[in-house]
Structures are given as structure tokens and as C-alpha cells.
PDB file of C-alpha atoms in Angstrom:
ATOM      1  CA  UNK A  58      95.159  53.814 125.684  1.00 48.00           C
ATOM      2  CA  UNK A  59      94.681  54.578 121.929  1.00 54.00           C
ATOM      3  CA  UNK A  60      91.030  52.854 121.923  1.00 72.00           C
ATOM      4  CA  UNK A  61      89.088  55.317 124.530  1.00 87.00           C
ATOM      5  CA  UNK A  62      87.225  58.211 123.424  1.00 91.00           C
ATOM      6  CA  UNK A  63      90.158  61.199 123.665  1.00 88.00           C
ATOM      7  CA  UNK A  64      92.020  60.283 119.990  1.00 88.00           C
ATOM      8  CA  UNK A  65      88.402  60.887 118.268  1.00 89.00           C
ATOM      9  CA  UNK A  66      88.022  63.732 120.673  1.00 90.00           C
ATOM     10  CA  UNK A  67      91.255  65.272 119.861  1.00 88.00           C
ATOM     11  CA  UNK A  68      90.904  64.228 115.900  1.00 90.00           C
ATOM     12  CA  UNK A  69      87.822  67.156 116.134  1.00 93.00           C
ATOM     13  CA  UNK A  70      89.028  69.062 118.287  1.00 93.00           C
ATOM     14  CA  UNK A  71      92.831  69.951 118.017  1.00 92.00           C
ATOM     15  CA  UNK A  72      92.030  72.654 120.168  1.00 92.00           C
ATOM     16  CA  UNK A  73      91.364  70.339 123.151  1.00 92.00           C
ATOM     17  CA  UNK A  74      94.506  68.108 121.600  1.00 92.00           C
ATOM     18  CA  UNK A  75      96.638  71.365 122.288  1.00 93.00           C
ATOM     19  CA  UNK A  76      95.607  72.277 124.957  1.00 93.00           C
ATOM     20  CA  UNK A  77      96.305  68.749 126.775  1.00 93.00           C
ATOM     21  CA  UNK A  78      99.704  68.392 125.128  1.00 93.00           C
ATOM     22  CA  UNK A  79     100.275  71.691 126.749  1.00 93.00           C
ATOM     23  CA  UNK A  80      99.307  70.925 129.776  1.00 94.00           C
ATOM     24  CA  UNK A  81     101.413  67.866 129.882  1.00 93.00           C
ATOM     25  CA  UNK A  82     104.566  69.323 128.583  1.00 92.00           C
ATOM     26  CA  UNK A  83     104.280  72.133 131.276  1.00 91.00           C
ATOM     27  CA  UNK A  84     103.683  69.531 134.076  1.00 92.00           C
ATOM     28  CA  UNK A  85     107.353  68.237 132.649  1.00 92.00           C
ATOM     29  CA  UNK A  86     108.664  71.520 132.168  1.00 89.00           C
ATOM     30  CA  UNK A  87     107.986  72.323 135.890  1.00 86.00           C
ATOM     31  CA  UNK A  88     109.661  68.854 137.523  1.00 88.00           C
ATOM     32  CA  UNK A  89     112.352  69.737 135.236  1.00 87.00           C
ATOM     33  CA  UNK A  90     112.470  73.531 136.355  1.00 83.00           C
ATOM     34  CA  UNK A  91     111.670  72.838 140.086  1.00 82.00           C
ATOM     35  CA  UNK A  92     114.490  69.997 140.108  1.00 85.00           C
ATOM     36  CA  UNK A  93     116.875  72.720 138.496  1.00 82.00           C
ATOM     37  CA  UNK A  94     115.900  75.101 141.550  1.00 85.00           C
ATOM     38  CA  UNK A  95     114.610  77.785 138.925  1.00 88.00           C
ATOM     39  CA  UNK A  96     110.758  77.540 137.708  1.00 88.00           C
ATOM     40  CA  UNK A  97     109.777  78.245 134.053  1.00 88.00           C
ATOM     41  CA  UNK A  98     108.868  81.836 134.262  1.00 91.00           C
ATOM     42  CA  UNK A  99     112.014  82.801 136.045  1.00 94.00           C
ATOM     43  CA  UNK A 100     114.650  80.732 133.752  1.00 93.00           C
ATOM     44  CA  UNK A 101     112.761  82.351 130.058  1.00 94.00           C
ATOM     45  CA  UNK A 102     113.282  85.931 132.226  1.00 96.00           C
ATOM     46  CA  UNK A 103     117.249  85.058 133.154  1.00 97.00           C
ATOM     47  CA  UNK A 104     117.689  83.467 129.771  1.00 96.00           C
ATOM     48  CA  UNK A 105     116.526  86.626 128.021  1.00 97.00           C
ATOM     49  CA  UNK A 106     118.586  88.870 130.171  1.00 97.00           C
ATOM     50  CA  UNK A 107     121.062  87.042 129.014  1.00 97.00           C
ATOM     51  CA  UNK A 108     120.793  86.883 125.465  1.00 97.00           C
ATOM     52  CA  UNK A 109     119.295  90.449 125.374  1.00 96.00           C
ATOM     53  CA  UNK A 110     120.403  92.324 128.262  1.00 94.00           C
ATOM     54  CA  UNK A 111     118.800  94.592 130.020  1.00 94.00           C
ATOM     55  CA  UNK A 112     115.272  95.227 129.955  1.00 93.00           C
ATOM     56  CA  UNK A 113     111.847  96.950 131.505  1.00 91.00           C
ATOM     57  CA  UNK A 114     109.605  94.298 133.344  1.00 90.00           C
ATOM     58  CA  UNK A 115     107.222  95.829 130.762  1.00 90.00           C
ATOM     59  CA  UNK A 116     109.056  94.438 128.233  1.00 92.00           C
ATOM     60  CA  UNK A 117     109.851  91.159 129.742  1.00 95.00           C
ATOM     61  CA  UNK A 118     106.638  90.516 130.503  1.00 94.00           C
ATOM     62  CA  UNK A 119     105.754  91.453 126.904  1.00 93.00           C
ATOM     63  CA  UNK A 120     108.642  89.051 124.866  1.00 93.00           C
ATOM     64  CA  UNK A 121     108.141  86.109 126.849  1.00 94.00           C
ATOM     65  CA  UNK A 122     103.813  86.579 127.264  1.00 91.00           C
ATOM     66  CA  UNK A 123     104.001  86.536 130.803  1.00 93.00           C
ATOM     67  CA  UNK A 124     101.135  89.005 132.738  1.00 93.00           C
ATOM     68  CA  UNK A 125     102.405  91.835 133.798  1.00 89.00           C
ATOM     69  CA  UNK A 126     101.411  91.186 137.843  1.00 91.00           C
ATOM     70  CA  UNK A 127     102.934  87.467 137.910  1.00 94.00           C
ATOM     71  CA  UNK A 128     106.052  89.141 136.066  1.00 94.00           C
ATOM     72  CA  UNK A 129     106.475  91.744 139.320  1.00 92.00           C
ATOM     73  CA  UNK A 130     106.129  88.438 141.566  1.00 95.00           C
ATOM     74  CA  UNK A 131     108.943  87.084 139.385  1.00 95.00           C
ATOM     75  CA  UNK A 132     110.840  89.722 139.498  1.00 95.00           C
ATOM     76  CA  UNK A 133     110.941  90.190 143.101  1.00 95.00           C
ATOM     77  CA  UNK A 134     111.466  86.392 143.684  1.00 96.00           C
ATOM     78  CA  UNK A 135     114.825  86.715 141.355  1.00 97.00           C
ATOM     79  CA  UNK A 136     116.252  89.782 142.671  1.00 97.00           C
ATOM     80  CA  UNK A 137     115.735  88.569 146.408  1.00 97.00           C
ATOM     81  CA  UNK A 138     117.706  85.460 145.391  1.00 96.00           C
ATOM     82  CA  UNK A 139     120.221  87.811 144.240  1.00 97.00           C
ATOM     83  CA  UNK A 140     120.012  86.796 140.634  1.00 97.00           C
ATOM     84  CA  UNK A 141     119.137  90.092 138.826  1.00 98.00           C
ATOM     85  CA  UNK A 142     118.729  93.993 140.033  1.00 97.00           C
ATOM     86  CA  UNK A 143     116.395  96.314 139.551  1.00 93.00           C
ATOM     87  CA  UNK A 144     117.296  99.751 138.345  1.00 88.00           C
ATOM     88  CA  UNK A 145     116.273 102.883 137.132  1.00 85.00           C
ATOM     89  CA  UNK A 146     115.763 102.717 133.367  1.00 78.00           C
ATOM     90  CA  UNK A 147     118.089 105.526 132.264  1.00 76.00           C
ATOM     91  CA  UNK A 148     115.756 106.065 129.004  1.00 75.00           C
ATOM     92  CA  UNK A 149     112.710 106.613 131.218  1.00 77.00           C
ATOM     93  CA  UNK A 150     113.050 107.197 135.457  1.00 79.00           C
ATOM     94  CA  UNK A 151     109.450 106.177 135.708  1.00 81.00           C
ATOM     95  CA  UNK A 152     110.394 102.317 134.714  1.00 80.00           C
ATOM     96  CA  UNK A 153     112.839 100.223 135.872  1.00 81.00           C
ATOM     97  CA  UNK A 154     115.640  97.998 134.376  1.00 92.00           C
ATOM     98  CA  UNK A 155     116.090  94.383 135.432  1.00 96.00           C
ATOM     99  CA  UNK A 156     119.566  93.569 135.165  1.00 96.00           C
ATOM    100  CA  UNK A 157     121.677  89.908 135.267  1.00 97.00           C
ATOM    101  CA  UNK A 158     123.911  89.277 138.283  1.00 98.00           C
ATOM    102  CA  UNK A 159     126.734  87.476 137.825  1.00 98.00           C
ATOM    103  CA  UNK A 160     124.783  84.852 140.614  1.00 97.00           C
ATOM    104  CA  UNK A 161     121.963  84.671 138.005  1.00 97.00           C
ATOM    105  CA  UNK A 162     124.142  84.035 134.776  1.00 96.00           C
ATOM    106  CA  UNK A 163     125.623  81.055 136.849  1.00 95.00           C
ATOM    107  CA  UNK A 164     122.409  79.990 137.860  1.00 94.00           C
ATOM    108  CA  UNK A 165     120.848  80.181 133.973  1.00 94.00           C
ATOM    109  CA  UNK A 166     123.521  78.025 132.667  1.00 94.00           C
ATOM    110  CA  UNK A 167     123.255  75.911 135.488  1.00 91.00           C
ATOM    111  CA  UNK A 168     119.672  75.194 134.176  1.00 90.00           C
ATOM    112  CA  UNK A 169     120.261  75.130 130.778  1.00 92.00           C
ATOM    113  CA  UNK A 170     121.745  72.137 131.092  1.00 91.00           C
ATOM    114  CA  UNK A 171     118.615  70.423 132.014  1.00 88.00           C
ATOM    115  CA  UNK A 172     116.876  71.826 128.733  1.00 89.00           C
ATOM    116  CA  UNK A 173     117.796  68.617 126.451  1.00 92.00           C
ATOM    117  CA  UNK A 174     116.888  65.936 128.631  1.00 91.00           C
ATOM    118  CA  UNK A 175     113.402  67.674 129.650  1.00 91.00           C
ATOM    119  CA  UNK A 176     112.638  68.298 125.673  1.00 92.00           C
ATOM    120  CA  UNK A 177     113.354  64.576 125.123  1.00 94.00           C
ATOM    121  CA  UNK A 178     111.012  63.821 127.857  1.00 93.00           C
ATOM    122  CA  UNK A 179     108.564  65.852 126.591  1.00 93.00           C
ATOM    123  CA  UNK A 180     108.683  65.500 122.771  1.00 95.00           C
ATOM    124  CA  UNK A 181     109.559  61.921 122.862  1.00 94.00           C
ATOM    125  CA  UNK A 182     107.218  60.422 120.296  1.00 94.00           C
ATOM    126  CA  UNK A 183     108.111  62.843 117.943  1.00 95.00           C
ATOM    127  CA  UNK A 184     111.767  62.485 115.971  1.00 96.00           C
ATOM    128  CA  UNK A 185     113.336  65.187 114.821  1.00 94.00           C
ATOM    129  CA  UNK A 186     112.165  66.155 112.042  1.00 96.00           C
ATOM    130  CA  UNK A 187     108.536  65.930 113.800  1.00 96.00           C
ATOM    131  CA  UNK A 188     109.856  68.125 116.458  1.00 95.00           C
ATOM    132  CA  UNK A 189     111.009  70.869 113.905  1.00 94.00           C
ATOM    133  CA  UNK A 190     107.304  70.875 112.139  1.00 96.00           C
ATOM    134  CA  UNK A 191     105.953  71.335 115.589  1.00 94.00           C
ATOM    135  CA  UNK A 192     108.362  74.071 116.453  1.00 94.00           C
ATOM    136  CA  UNK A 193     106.898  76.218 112.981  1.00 93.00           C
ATOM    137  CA  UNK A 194     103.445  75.362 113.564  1.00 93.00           C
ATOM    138  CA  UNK A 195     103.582  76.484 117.246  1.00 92.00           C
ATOM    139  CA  UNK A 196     105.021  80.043 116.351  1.00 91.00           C
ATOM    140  CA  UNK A 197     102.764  80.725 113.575  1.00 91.00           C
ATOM    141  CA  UNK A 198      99.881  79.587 115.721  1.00 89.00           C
ATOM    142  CA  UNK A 199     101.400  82.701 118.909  1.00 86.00           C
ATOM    143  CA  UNK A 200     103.110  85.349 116.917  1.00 85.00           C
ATOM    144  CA  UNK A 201     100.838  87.543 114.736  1.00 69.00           C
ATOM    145  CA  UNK A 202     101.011  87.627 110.761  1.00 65.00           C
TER     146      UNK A 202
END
């Protein structure tokens, strides 16, 4: 309903706007994920395993903006499904390392898969090169200058 009181809302307020349209696309994001058998938090943590190896919880928790007590919950959730291991960091015994398994690189690409069809969900009324402009506003608006 385009007549209501929300698109004037949301025209002042693109705060509010953003915060709805983030709410909605996590609502997706989480069907998607929980469909896939692998929630949000826990896929960005395999996928950056995977494309950066290993790394502190510290540092996961840091990358993908995750707080550092729901990362230890996701954490333990992943390596008592067997998908990564938790190590000593060699660099510093006081931290540990979370590792890939082999169970959890299968399990990553395994959701992966789901990633287009969940982005078309979500960004369907925006074509592509909408989608890109979105993409650059959203990181200048969460990574510092």
C-alpha cells in the first residue's frame, strides 16, 4: 500500500526506511538460512573460514560485526555439529583458533547455493544496477572512512 502514511514516513526518515528494509531482508535471510539448516551468523562464520582460514573468535566476531558473547554461542553450536574445531592459536595460547572441517566446507557450499535465490527474494524491486548502488551505499554507510 503506497498511499498510507510509511512512504512519507520513510521519505523523512531514511533511518526508519533502513531500518525496516533491514528488518525485512533478515526475516528472508533467516527462512532462507533456517531452510538451508545453517542460520545467518553461522554460514558468514563458515564462509569466512573458508575464504580466510583460520581465525580467533575475536576476530570473527570482529570481521563479520557479530558480539563477541553470541559469537562463543556460535561457535560452540558449529563445532558440536562437527563443522569447525577449536584450537589453540599457535601465535597466542591464551586465544583459540576456529578451524573448517571438512563436514563444514560441505555444509557452506551446500548453503551457498541458496544465496541467489534468497537475494532475488529480497532485492526484487531493485534491478541490477539498483542492487549494485545499494551494495556501495551500504558499505560506506558500516565501514569507517
Amino acid at each position: 500500500m503506497t498511499d498510507g502514511y510509511f512512504p512519507q514516513l520513510a521519505a523523512e526518515r531514511p533511518d526508519i526506511a533502513l531500518c525496516r528494509a533491514s528488518s525485512a531482508v533478515a526475516r528472508i535471510g533467516e527462512a532462507h538460512a533456517r531452510a538451508a539448516g545453517l542460520g545467518t551468523g553461522p554460514h558468514l562464520v563458515l564462509k569466512m573460514l573458508a575464504e580466510r582460514g583460520p581465525s580467533s573468535q575475536r576476530a570473527l566476531g570482529e570481521q563479520l560485526r557479530i558480539d563477541r558473547t553470541v559469537m562463543v554461542g556460535v561457535c560452540d553450536g558449529l563445532e558440536e555439529a562437527g563443522l569447525v574445531r577449536r584450537e589453540r592459536d599457535p601465535a597466542d595460547r591464551r586465544a583459540y583458533a576456529v578451524t573448517l572441517t571438512p563436514a563444514g566446507r560441505a555444509r557452506l557450499a551446500e548453503a551457498e547455493r541458496t544465496v541467489p535465490a534468497l537475494l532475488d527474494e529480497a532485492l526484487a524491486p531493485l534491478n541490477a544496477q539498483e542492487r549494485g548502488q545499494l551494495s556501495a551505499l551500504l558499505l560506506k554507510l558500516v565501514l569507517p572512512n
